[in-house]
Coordinates of C-alpha atoms and ligand atoms in Angstrom, one line a residue:
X5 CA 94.9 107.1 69.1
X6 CA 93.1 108.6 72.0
X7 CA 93.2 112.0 73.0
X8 CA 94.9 111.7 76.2
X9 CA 93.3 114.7 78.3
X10 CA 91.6 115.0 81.7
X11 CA 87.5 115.2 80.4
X12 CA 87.9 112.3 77.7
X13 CA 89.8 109.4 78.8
X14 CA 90.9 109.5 82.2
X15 CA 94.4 109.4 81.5
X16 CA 96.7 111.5 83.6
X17 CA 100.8 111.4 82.6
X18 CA 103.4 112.3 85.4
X19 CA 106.7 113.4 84.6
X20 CA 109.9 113.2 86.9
X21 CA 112.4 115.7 85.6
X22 CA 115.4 114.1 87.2
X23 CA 118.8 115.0 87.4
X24 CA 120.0 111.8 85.9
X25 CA 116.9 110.9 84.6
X26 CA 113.4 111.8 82.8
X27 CA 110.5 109.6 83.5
X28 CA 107.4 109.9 82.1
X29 CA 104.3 107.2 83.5
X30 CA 100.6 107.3 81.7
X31 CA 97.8 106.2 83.9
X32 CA 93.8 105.5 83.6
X33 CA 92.2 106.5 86.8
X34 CA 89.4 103.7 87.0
X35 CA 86.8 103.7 89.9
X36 CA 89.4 102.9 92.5
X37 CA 92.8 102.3 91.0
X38 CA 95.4 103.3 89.0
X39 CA 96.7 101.4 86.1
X40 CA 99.8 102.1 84.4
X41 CA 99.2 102.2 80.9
X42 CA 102.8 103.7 79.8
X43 CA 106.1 104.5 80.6
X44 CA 109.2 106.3 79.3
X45 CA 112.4 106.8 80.6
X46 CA 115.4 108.7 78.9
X47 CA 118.6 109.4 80.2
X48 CA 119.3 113.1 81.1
X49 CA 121.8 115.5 82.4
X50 CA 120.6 118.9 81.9
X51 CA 119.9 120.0 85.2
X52 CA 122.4 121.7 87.8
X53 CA 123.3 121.1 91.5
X54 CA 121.9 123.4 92.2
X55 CA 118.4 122.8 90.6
X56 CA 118.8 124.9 87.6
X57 CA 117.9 123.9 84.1
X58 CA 121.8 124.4 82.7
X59 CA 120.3 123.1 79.1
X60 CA 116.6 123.8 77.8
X61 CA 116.7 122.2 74.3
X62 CA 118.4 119.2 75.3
X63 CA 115.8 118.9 78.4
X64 CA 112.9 119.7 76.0
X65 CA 114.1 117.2 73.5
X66 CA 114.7 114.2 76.4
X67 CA 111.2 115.6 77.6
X68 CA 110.1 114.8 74.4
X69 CA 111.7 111.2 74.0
X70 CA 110.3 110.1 77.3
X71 CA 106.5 111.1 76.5
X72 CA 106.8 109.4 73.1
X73 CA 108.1 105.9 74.9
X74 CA 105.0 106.5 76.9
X75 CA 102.8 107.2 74.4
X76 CA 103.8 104.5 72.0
X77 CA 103.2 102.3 74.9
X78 CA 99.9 103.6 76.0
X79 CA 98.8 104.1 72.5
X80 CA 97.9 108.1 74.0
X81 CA 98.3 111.2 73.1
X82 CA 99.7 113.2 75.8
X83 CA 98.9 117.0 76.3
X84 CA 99.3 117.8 79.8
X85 CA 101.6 116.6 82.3
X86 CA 101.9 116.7 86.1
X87 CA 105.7 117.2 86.8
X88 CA 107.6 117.5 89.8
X89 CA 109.4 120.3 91.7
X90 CA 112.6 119.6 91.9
X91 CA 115.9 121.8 93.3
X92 CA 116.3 123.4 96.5
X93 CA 114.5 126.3 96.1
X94 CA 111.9 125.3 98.0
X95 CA 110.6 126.3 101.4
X96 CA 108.3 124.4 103.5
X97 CA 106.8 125.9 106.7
X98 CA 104.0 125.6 109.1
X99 CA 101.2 128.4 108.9
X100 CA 98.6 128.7 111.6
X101 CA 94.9 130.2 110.9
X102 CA 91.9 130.8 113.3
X103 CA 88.2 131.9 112.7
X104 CA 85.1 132.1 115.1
X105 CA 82.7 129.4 114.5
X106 CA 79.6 131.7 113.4
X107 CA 76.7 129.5 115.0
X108 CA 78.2 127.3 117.4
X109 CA 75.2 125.8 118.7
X110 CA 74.5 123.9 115.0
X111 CA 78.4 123.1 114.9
X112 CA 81.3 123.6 112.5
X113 CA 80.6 124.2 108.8
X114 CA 82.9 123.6 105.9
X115 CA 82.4 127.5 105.8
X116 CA 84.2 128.1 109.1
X117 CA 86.9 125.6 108.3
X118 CA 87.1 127.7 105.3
X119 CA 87.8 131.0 106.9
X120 CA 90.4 129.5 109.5
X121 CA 92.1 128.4 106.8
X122 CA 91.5 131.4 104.9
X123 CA 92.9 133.4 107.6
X124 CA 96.0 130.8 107.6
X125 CA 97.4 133.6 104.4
X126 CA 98.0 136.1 107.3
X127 CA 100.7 133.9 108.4
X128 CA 102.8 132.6 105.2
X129 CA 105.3 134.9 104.2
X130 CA 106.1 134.3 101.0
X131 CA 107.8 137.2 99.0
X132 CA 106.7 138.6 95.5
X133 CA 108.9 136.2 93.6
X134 CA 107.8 132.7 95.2
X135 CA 104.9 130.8 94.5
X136 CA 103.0 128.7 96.8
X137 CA 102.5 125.1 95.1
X138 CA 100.6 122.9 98.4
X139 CA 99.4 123.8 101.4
X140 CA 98.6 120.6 103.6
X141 CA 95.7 120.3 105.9
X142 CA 97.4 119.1 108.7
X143 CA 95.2 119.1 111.8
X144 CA 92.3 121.5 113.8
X145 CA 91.9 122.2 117.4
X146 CA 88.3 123.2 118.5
X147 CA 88.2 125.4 121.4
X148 CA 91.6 124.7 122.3
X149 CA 91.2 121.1 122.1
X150 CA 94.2 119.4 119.8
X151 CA 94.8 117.1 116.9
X152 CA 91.4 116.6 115.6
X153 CA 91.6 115.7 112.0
X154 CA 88.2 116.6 111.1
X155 CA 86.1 119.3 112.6
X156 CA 83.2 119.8 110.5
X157 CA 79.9 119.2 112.8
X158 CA 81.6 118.9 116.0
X159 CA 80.5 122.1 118.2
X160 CA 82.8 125.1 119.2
X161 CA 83.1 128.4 119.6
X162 CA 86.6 128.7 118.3
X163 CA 88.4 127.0 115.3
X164 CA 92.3 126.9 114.8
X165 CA 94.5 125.2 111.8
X166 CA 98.0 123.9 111.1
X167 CA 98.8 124.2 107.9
X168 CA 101.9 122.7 106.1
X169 CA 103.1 124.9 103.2
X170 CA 105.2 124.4 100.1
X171 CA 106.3 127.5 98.4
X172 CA 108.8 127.4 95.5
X173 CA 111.1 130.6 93.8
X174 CA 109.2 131.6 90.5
X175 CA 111.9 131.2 88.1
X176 CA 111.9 127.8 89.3
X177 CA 108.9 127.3 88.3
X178 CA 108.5 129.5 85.1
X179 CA 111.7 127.8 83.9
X180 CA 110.1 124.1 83.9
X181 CA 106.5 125.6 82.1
X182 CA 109.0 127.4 79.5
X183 CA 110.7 123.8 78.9
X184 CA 107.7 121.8 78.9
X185 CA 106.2 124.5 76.8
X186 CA 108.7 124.5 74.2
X187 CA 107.6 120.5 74.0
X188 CA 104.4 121.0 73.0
X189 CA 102.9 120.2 76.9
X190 CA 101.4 121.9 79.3
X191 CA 101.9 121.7 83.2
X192 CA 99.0 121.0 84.8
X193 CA 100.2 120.8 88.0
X194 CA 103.4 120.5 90.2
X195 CA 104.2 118.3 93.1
X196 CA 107.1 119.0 95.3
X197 CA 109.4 115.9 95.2
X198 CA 109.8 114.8 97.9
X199 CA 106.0 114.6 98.8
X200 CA 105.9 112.7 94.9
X201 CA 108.1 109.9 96.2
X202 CA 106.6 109.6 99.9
X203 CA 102.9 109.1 98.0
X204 CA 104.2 106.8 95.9
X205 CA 106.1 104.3 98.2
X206 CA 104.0 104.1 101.5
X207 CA 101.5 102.9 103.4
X208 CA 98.9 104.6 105.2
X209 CA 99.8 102.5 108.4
X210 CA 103.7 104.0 107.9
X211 CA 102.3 107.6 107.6
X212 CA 100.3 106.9 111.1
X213 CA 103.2 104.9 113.3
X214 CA 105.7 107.7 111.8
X215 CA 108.0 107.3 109.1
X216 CA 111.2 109.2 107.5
X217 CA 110.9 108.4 103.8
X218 CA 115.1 109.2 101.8
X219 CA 114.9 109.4 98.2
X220 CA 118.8 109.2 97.0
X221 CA 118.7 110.2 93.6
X222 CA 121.7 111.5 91.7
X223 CA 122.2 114.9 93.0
X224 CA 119.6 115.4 95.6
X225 CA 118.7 113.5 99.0
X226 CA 115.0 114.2 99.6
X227 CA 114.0 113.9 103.1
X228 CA 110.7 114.0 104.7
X229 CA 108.6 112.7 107.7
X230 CA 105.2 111.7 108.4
X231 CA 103.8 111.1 111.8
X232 CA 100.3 110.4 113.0
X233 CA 99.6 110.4 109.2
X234 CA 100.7 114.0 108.7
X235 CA 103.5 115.5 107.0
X236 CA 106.3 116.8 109.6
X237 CA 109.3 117.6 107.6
X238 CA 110.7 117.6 104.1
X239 CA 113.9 118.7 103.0
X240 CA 116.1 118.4 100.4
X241 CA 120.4 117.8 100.6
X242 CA 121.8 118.9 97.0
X243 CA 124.4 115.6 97.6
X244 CA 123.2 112.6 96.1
X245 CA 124.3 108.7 94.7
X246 CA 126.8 110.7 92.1
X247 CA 128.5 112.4 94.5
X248 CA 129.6 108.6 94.9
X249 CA 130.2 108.1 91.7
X250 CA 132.8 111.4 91.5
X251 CA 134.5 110.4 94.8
X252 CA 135.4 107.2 93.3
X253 CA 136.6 108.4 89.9
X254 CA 139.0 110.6 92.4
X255 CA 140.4 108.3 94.5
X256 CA 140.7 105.4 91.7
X257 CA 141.8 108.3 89.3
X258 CA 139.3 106.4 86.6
X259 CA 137.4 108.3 84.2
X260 CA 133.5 108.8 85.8
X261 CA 132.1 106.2 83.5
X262 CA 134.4 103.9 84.5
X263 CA 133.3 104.7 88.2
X264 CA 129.6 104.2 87.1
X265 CA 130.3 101.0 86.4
X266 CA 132.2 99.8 89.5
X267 CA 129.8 101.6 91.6
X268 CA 127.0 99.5 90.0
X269 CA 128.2 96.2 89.9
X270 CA 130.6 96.3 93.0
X271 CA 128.6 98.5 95.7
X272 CA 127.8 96.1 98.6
X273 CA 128.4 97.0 101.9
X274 CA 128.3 94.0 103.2
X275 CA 132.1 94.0 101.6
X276 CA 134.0 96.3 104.3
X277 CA 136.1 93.6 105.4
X278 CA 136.6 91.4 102.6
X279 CA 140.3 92.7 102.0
X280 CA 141.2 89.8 98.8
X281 CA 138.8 89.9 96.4
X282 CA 140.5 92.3 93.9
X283 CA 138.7 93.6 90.8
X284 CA 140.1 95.2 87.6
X285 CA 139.7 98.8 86.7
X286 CA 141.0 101.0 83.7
X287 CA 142.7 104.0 84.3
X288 CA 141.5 107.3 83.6
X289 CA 142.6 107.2 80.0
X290 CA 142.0 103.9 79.7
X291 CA 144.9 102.7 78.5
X292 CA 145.6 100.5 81.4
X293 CA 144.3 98.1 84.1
X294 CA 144.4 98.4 87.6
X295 CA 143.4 96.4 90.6
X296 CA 141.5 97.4 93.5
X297 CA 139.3 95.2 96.6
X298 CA 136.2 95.3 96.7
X299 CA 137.1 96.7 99.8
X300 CA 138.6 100.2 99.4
X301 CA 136.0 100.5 96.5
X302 CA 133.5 100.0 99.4
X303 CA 135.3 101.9 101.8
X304 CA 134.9 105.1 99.5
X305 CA 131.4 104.6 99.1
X306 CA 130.8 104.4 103.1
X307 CA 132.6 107.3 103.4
X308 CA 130.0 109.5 101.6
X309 CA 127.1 107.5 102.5
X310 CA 128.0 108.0 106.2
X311 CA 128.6 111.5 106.0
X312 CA 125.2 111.5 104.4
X313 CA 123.5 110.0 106.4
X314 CA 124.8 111.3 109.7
X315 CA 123.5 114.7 108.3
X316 CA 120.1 113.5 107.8
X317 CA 119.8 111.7 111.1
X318 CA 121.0 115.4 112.4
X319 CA 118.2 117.0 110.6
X320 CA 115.3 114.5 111.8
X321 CA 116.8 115.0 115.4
X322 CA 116.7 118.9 115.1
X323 CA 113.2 118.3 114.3
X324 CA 112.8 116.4 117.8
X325 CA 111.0 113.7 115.3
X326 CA 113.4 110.9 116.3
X327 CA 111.1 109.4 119.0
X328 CA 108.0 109.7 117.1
X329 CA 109.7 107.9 113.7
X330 CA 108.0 103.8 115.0
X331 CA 107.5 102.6 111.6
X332 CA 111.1 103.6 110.8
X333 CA 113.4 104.9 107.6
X334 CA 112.0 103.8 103.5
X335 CA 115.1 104.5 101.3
X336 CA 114.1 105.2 97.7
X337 CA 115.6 106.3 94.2
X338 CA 118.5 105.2 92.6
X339 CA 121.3 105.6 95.0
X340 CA 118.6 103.0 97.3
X341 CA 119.9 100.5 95.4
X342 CA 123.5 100.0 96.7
X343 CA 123.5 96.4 98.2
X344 CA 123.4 96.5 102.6
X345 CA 122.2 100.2 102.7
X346 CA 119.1 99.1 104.4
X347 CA 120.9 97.5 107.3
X348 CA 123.3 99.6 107.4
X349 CA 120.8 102.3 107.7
X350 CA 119.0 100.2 110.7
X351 CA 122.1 100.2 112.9
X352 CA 122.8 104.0 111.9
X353 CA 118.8 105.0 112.9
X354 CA 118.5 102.1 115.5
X355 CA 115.4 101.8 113.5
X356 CA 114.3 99.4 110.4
X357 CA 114.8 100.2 107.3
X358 CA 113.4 98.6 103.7
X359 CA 113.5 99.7 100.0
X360 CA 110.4 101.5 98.4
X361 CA 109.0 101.0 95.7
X362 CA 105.6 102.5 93.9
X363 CA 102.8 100.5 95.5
X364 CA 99.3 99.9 95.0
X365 CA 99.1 100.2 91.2
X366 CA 97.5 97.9 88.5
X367 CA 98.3 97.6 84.6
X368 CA 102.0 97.8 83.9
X369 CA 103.2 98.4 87.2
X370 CA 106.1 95.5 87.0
X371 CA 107.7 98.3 84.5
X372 CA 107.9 101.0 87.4
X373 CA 108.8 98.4 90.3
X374 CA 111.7 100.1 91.0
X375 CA 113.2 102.8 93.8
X376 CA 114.2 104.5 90.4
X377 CA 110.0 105.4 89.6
X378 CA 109.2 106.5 92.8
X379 CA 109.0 110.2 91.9
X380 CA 107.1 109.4 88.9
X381 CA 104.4 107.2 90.5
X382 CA 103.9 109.1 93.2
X383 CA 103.0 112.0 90.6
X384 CA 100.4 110.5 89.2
X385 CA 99.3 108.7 92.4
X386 CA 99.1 112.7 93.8
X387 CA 97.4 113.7 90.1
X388 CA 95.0 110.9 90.0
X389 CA 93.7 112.4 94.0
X390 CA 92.9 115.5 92.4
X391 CA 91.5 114.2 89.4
X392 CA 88.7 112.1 91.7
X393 CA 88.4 115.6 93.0
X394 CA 89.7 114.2 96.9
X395 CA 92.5 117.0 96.5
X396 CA 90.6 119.8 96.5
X397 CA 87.2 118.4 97.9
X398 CA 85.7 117.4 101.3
X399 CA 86.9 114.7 101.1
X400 CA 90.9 115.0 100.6
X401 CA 90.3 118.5 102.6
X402 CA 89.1 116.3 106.4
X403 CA 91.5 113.3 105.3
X404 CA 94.8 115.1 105.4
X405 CA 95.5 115.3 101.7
X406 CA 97.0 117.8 99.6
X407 CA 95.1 120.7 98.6
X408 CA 96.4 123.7 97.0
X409 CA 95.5 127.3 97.9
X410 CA 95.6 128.6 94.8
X411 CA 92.8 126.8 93.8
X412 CA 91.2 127.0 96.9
X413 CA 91.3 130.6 97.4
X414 CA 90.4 131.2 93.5
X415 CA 87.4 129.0 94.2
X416 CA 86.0 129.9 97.5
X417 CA 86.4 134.1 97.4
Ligands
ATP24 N1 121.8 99.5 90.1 C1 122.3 100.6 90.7 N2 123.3 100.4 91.7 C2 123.8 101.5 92.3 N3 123.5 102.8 92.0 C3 122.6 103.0 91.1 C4 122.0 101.9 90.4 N4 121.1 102.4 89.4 C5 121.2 103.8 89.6 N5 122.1 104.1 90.5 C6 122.4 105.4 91.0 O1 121.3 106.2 91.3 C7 121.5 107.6 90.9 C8 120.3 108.1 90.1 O2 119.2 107.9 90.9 P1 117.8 108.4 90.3 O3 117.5 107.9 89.0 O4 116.8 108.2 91.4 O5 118.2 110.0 90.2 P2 117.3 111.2 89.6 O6 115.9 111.0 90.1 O7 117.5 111.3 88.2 O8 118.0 112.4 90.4 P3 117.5 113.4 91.4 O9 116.4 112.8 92.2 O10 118.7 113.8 92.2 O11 117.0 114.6 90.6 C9 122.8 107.6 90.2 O12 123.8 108.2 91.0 C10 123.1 106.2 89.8 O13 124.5 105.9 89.9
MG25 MG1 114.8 111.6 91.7

C-alpha cells in the first residue's frame, strides 16, 4: 500500500463534511490532470443548522468509513486531507491595498505587487477569534488605470489591489481539526464551500461571461458569482433540499423517511398541473395508506423552492450582479436533482440554467459524475492547484487563483 502523502505519491484526498453526507475523493495529480483514484461516501447527520458539529464521535467514525472506502479503492493510505468549510460562519469581504512602485522606470516587480497586497491587511478587519482561510487576487489598477489582471512589468508609479477575502470563526475551524484529529488525519488545508463546488463544476469561459453557481445541499444553499473570471459574491442560506423533505412530512403528516422517499421518486415539476395521477403514501405511523397527486406533492415542493429561490435572486440583485450574470445560473448538490428545476430556474432568472457536475477529471470520474460530488471534486481540484504550486506561486498569484495569506505573509516577511 502506498503511503498516500504530498512528497511521495502525488496523491491528494478531499473531504466534504456534509450535512447529509461525508465524501471522501483520492486523486494523483499527473503533469496536467487529475485522476480519481478513490472515493467514499457515508451517510451522515452529525452536523447542525447551524453549522455546528452536534456529534464528534459519530462524525469521526463516518470520517473514518468514508476514507477507508476511498482507500480500499485507491489502494492508499491516507494521512492528510483537504476538507471543506462548511456553516455560516463565514465572512467574505473585499479588502483594498496600495504600494508605490519603487523604480518605476524598470516597471512593476512581483515585490511591489507584494507590498500592495501586503498593505491589503490594513484593511481586513477580522477580530481575534476569526481566521482568515483565502484571500483572492482579484484584479490591479496601475496608476489609476482599472481591471488589469496582471501587473508585473507594466510601468507605474502607483499600484492598487482588490482583494476577495474568506475569513471563518475559530471554533469553526478548531472543531473540524479536533474531529479529523481524533481520526487519525490531519487538515492540510480548508476550502470555503462554496468556492469547492464553483471549482469543481465550471468552466473558465462561465467564470469570464459571469455566472451564479447554487449548490442545494441538505441544509445549506451556497451561492456565489463569478464575473470577468473573478469571484463577486458567495454566500451561504442555512435552508436547503431537507427543508423539503420536512415540509412534506408536515403537510402529508408521514414520518420524514417516508417523505424522503416521495421527494425522490415523485419531485418533478414538470407535474404542477397533472391533478389525477394519485400515488400511495403511509401515514406517519405507518399503519395506513393514503393517497395524494403528484400534484399537491409538487405543489409543496414549489412552495419552498420558490421562496428559495426568490431569496437568492434578491441577494444576486442587491449585489447589482444581475446584468453582468451572461453565462447564466449552474445548480449543483443534491437538492439539483429534483426533475424541471433547471427550467424552472430559467423563467425565475430569465436566464439559462443547467446541472453541474465535476468536470475535467480523468481515472474514476464516472463514480463522482454527480451534483452530489461537487464539493468534493472541487476540493481536490482547489488542492491539486496548490500542490502544482499555481496557488501560492506566480503563476496562480497573476491568474486570479486562490492564494492564502497565511502562507503568503509567513513566506514573504
Ligand atoms: N435523487 C434525488 N432527488 C431529489 N433529491 C435528492 C436526491 N438525492 C439527494 N437529494 C437531496 O439532496 C439533499 C442532500 O444533498 P447533498 O448531498 O448535496 O447535501 P450535503 O452536501 O450533505 O449537505 P450540505 O451541503 O447542506 O452540507 C437531501 O435533502 C436529499 O433529499
Ligand atoms: Mg454540500
Amino acid at each position: 500500500m502506498l503511503e498516500g502523502n504530498l512528497s511521495q505519491g502525488r496523491i491528494i484526498t478531499g473531504v466534504d463534511i456534509g450535512t447529509n453526507k461525508i465524501v471522501a475523493v483520492i486523486g494523483e495529480v499527473e503533469e496536467d490532470s487529475l485522476k480519481i483514484i478513490g472515493v467514499g461516501k457515508v451517510k451522515a447527520n452529525a452536523i447542525s443548522n447551524e453549522g455546528f458539529i452536534t456529534n464528534i464521535d459519530d462524525l469521526k467514525s463516518k470520517l473514518e468509513l468514508a476514507i477507508e472506502e476511498a482507500e480500499k479503492m485507491a489502494d492508499v493510505q491516507v494521512n492528510q486531507i483537504f476538507v471543506n468549510l462548511f456553516g455560516n460562519k463565514v465572512k467574505c469581504f473585499s479588502a483594498h491595498g496600495e504600494a508605490d512602485v519603487l523604480n518605476p522606470k524598470s516597471g512593476i516587480t512581483k515585490s511591489d505587487l507584494m507590498r500592495a497586497l501586503e498593505d491589503s491587511k490594513h484593511s481586513i478587519e477580522v477580530s481575534e477569534d476569526e481566521k482568515i482561510i483565502h484571500m483572492l487576487a482579484r484584479s490591479f489598477k496601475v496608476d489609476g488605470m482599472d481591471g488589469i489582471k496582471d501587473p508585473v512589468g507594466m510601468s507605474g508609479e502607483n499600484l492598487e489591489t482588490d482583494v476577495y477575502v474568506v475569513a471563518s470563526a475559530d471554533s469553526v475551524i478548531r472543531n473540524i481539526e479536533n474531529c479529523v484529529q481524533k481520526a487519525g488525519l490531519e487538515v492540510r488545508d480548508f476550502v470555503y464551500e462554496p468556492i469547492a463546488s464553483s471549482e469543481a463544476v465550471l468552466t473558465e469561459d462561465e467564470k469570464e461571461m459571469g455566472v451564479v453557481v447554487i449548490d442545494i445541499g441538505g441544509s445549506y444553499t451556497n451561492i456565489t458569482a463569478y464575473t470577468e473570471g473573478v469571484i463577486r459574491y458567495s454566500d451561504v442560506i442555512p435552508v436547503g433540499s431537507n427543508s423539503i423533505t420536512n415540509d412534506l412530512a408536515i403537510v402529508l403528516r408521514t414520518s420524514y423517511d417516508e417523505a424522503e422517499k416521495i421527494k425522490r421518486r415523485y419531485a418533478n415539476l414538470y407535474e404542477l398541473d397533472n391533478e389525477n395521477d394519485k400515488v400511495e403514501l403511509f401515514n406517519t405511523s405507518r399503519e395506513n395508506v393514503k393517497l395524494v397527486s403528484k400534484k399537491y406533492i409538487n405543489e409543496i415542493i414549489f412552495a419552498r423552492l420558490e421562496e428559495l429561490l426568490k431569496d437568492i435572486y434578491g441577494r444576486i440583485k442587491k449585489e447589482k450582479l444581475l446584468n453582468d450574470i451572461k453565462s447564466g445560473v449552474v445548480i449543483t448538490g443534491g437538492g439539483a436533482l429534483i426533475e424541471g428545476l433547471p427550467v424552472y430556474i430559467e423563467h425565475f432568472f430569465d436566464m439559462s440554467c443547467r446541472i453541474g457536475r465535476p468536470l475535467s477529471l480523468k481515472g474514476l470520474f464516472d463514480k463522482i459524475n454527480s451534483p452530489l460530488y461537487s464539493t468534493a471534486a472541487g476540493i481536490l481540484k482547489y488542492a491539486e492547484k496548490s500542490i502544482n504550486n499555481s496557488v501560492y506561486t506566480d503563476r496562480g498569484f497573476f491568474g486570479n487563483l486562490l492564494f492564502k495569506i497565511r502562507e503568503f505573509f509567513e513566506t514573504y516577511f
